[in-house]
Amino acid sequence: MSLPPVKVLFDENRIAARNRELASEIAAAGLEQLLVVAVLKGSFIFAADLLRAMHASGLAPEMEFVHLSSYREAQVSSGQVNILRDVESDVRGRDVLLVDDILESGRTLAFAKDLLMARGARRVLVCVLLEKPGKRAVNVDPDYVGFVCPDLFVVGYGMDVAHAFRQLPFIGHIEGLE
Ligand code: IMP
Ligand code: MG
């Protein structure tokens, strides 16, 4: 199978440097009993790198995963969020850092944040690798943003289009695909 060329938007070094900055900001926030919850699938590489950067910043969080889907195989958000796999840990009284790849309409993260707050989390902070401005359909303010993303469909560093390109070590954009 031949894949179309991907134009680099954020390269490996830039991502690694930004992860270190985010980790030190998170470490300065004084979070307690910290549980990191990565939203699968798109955040898995970012979450893994951020977790190791958090270790380097002196943090020892626990790690959990929730698999949510709103996208299917289309590039357009369907509006409805489904839980495909839930977190296992009890979040009551804990500080939670939700980690996702992209904040776009905000539906995925608003859903996840409401869910964890309803289960009794003390605080739920939101960390996204990318924020696409001007696309919000619901109100959710990220606490930590890796990069502001141009209004393009991006892939790589865990993010896909129709299951492809997650393996790329950088964040890129397929030319011709908005
Ligand atoms: P939201 O619920 O509209 O904020 O959807 C955000 C989710 O849509 C992200 O977690 C991604 O899974 C997906 N998504 C949005 N834009 C892109 C993109 O450019 N490339 C890949 N996935 C995207
Ligand atoms: Mg996602």
Coordinates of C-alpha atoms and ligand atoms in Angstrom, one line a residue:
M1 CA 0.0 0.0 0.0
S2 CA 1.4 3.4 -0.8
L3 CA 0.5 6.2 1.5
P4 CA 0.3 9.9 0.5
P5 CA 3.2 12.2 1.7
V6 CA 2.7 13.9 5.0
K7 CA 3.9 17.5 5.6
V8 CA 5.6 18.0 8.9
L9 CA 3.8 20.6 11.2
F10 CA 5.5 19.9 14.5
D11 CA 8.7 17.8 14.5
E12 CA 9.9 15.3 17.2
N13 CA 12.3 17.8 18.9
R14 CA 9.7 20.5 19.2
I15 CA 7.2 18.0 20.6
A16 CA 9.7 16.7 23.1
A17 CA 10.6 20.2 24.3
R18 CA 7.0 21.1 24.7
N19 CA 6.3 18.0 26.6
R20 CA 9.0 18.9 29.1
E21 CA 7.5 22.4 29.5
L22 CA 4.0 21.0 30.0
A23 CA 5.3 18.5 32.6
S24 CA 7.0 21.2 34.6
E25 CA 3.9 23.4 34.5
I26 CA 1.8 20.4 35.7
A27 CA 4.4 19.7 38.5
A28 CA 4.0 23.3 39.7
A29 CA 0.3 23.0 40.0
G30 CA 0.4 21.1 43.4
L31 CA -1.9 18.3 42.3
E32 CA -2.7 15.6 44.9
Q33 CA -3.2 11.8 44.4
L34 CA -2.7 12.5 40.7
L35 CA -4.4 10.2 38.2
V36 CA -3.6 10.7 34.6
V37 CA -6.5 9.5 32.3
A38 CA -5.5 9.2 28.7
V39 CA -8.4 9.3 26.2
L40 CA -7.8 6.5 23.6
K41 CA -6.9 6.0 21.0
G42 CA -5.4 9.3 19.6
S43 CA -3.5 10.4 22.8
F44 CA -1.6 7.2 23.5
I45 CA 1.8 8.3 22.3
F46 CA 1.5 11.9 23.7
A47 CA 0.3 10.4 27.0
A48 CA 3.3 8.0 27.2
D49 CA 5.8 10.8 26.4
L50 CA 4.1 13.2 28.8
L51 CA 4.1 10.7 31.6
R52 CA 7.8 10.2 31.3
A53 CA 8.3 13.9 31.2
M54 CA 6.2 14.2 34.3
H55 CA 8.5 11.6 36.0
A56 CA 11.5 13.7 35.0
S57 CA 9.7 16.7 36.7
G58 CA 9.4 14.7 39.9
L59 CA 5.8 13.5 39.7
A60 CA 4.6 10.0 40.3
P61 CA 1.1 9.9 38.9
E62 CA -1.0 6.8 38.4
M63 CA -2.2 6.1 34.8
E64 CA -5.6 5.1 33.5
F65 CA -7.3 4.9 30.1
V66 CA -10.7 5.7 28.8
H67 CA -11.6 4.8 25.2
L68 CA -14.2 7.3 23.8
S69 CA -15.4 7.5 20.3
S70 CA -17.2 10.3 18.5
Y71 CA -15.4 10.2 15.2
R72 CA -15.9 6.8 13.5
E73 CA -14.0 6.7 10.2
A74 CA -15.3 10.1 8.9
Q75 CA -13.4 13.3 9.4
V76 CA -16.5 15.0 10.7
S77 CA -17.6 14.8 14.3
S78 CA -20.8 12.9 14.8
G79 CA -21.7 14.9 17.9
Q80 CA -22.4 11.8 20.1
V81 CA -19.8 10.4 22.5
N82 CA -19.7 6.7 23.4
I83 CA -17.7 5.0 26.1
L84 CA -15.9 2.0 24.4
R85 CA -13.8 1.3 27.5
D86 CA -14.1 2.8 30.9
V87 CA -11.5 3.7 33.6
E88 CA -11.0 1.1 36.3
S89 CA -9.8 3.2 39.2
D90 CA -12.1 5.0 41.7
V91 CA -11.6 8.7 41.0
R92 CA -13.3 9.9 44.2
G93 CA -11.4 12.7 46.0
R94 CA -8.5 12.6 43.5
D95 CA -7.0 15.1 41.1
V96 CA -7.3 13.9 37.6
L97 CA -5.4 15.1 34.5
L98 CA -7.3 14.2 31.4
V99 CA -5.0 13.9 28.4
D100 CA -6.2 14.0 24.8
D101 CA -4.8 14.6 21.4
I102 CA -7.0 17.3 20.0
L103 CA -9.5 19.7 21.4
E104 CA -11.9 20.6 18.6
S105 CA -15.7 20.8 19.2
G106 CA -14.9 20.0 22.8
R107 CA -17.6 17.3 23.0
T108 CA -15.2 14.5 23.8
L109 CA -13.5 16.3 26.7
A110 CA -16.6 17.9 28.1
F111 CA -18.2 14.5 28.2
A112 CA -15.1 12.9 29.9
K113 CA -14.7 15.8 32.4
D114 CA -18.4 15.7 33.4
L115 CA -18.2 12.0 33.8
L116 CA -15.2 12.1 36.2
M117 CA -16.5 15.0 38.1
A118 CA -19.9 13.2 38.5
R119 CA -17.9 10.3 40.0
G120 CA -16.5 12.5 42.6
A121 CA -13.0 13.6 41.4
R122 CA -11.7 16.5 43.4
R123 CA -10.5 18.3 40.3
V124 CA -10.3 17.4 36.7
L125 CA -7.7 19.3 34.6
V126 CA -7.5 19.0 30.9
C127 CA -4.3 18.7 28.9
V128 CA -4.4 18.5 25.1
L129 CA -1.6 18.2 22.6
L130 CA -3.4 20.3 20.1
E131 CA -6.1 22.9 20.2
K132 CA -8.0 23.9 17.1
P133 CA -9.4 27.4 17.8
G134 CA -12.8 28.6 16.6
K135 CA -14.2 25.1 16.5
R136 CA -15.8 24.8 19.9
A137 CA -19.4 23.6 20.0
V138 CA -19.4 23.2 23.8
N139 CA -17.6 25.1 26.5
V140 CA -14.5 23.4 27.8
D141 CA -11.3 25.3 28.7
P142 CA -8.1 23.3 28.5
D143 CA -5.7 23.8 31.4
Y144 CA -2.6 22.8 29.3
V145 CA -2.2 23.1 25.6
G146 CA 0.8 21.7 23.6
F147 CA 0.3 23.7 20.4
V148 CA -2.4 25.7 18.7
C149 CA -3.2 23.7 15.6
P150 CA -4.0 25.2 12.2
D151 CA -7.4 24.3 10.8
L152 CA -6.1 21.2 9.0
F153 CA -6.7 17.5 9.4
V154 CA -3.6 16.3 11.2
V155 CA -2.1 12.9 11.6
G156 CA 0.9 11.2 13.3
Y157 CA 2.2 11.0 16.9
G158 CA -0.8 8.7 17.7
M159 CA -3.4 10.5 15.5
D160 CA -4.9 8.8 12.5
V161 CA -7.0 9.1 9.4
A162 CA -9.0 5.9 8.9
H163 CA -6.5 4.0 11.2
A164 CA -3.4 5.1 9.3
F165 CA -0.4 7.2 10.2
R166 CA -0.4 6.8 14.0
Q167 CA 3.2 5.5 13.9
L168 CA 4.7 8.8 12.6
P169 CA 7.0 10.3 15.2
F170 CA 5.9 13.9 14.2
I171 CA 2.6 15.7 13.8
G172 CA 1.8 16.3 10.1
H173 CA -0.8 17.1 7.6
I174 CA -1.7 15.3 4.4
E175 CA -1.7 17.8 1.6
G176 CA -5.1 18.2 0.0
L177 CA -6.9 16.9 3.1
E178 CA -8.6 19.7 5.0
Ligands
IMP1 P1 -14.0 17.0 19.7 O1 -14.9 16.1 20.5 O2 -14.7 17.5 18.5 O3 -13.2 18.0 20.4 O4 -13.1 15.9 19.0 C1 -11.8 15.8 19.2 C2 -11.3 14.5 18.7 O5 -11.6 14.4 17.3 C3 -9.9 14.2 18.9 O6 -9.6 13.6 20.1 C4 -9.5 13.4 17.7 O7 -9.7 12.0 18.1 C5 -10.5 13.8 16.7 N1 -9.9 14.7 15.7 C6 -10.2 16.0 15.6 N2 -9.5 16.7 14.6 C7 -8.6 15.7 14.2 C8 -7.6 15.7 13.2 O8 -7.2 16.8 12.6 N3 -6.9 14.6 13.0 C9 -7.2 13.4 13.7 N4 -8.2 13.4 14.6 C10 -8.9 14.5 14.9
MG2 MG -9.7 11.4 20.3

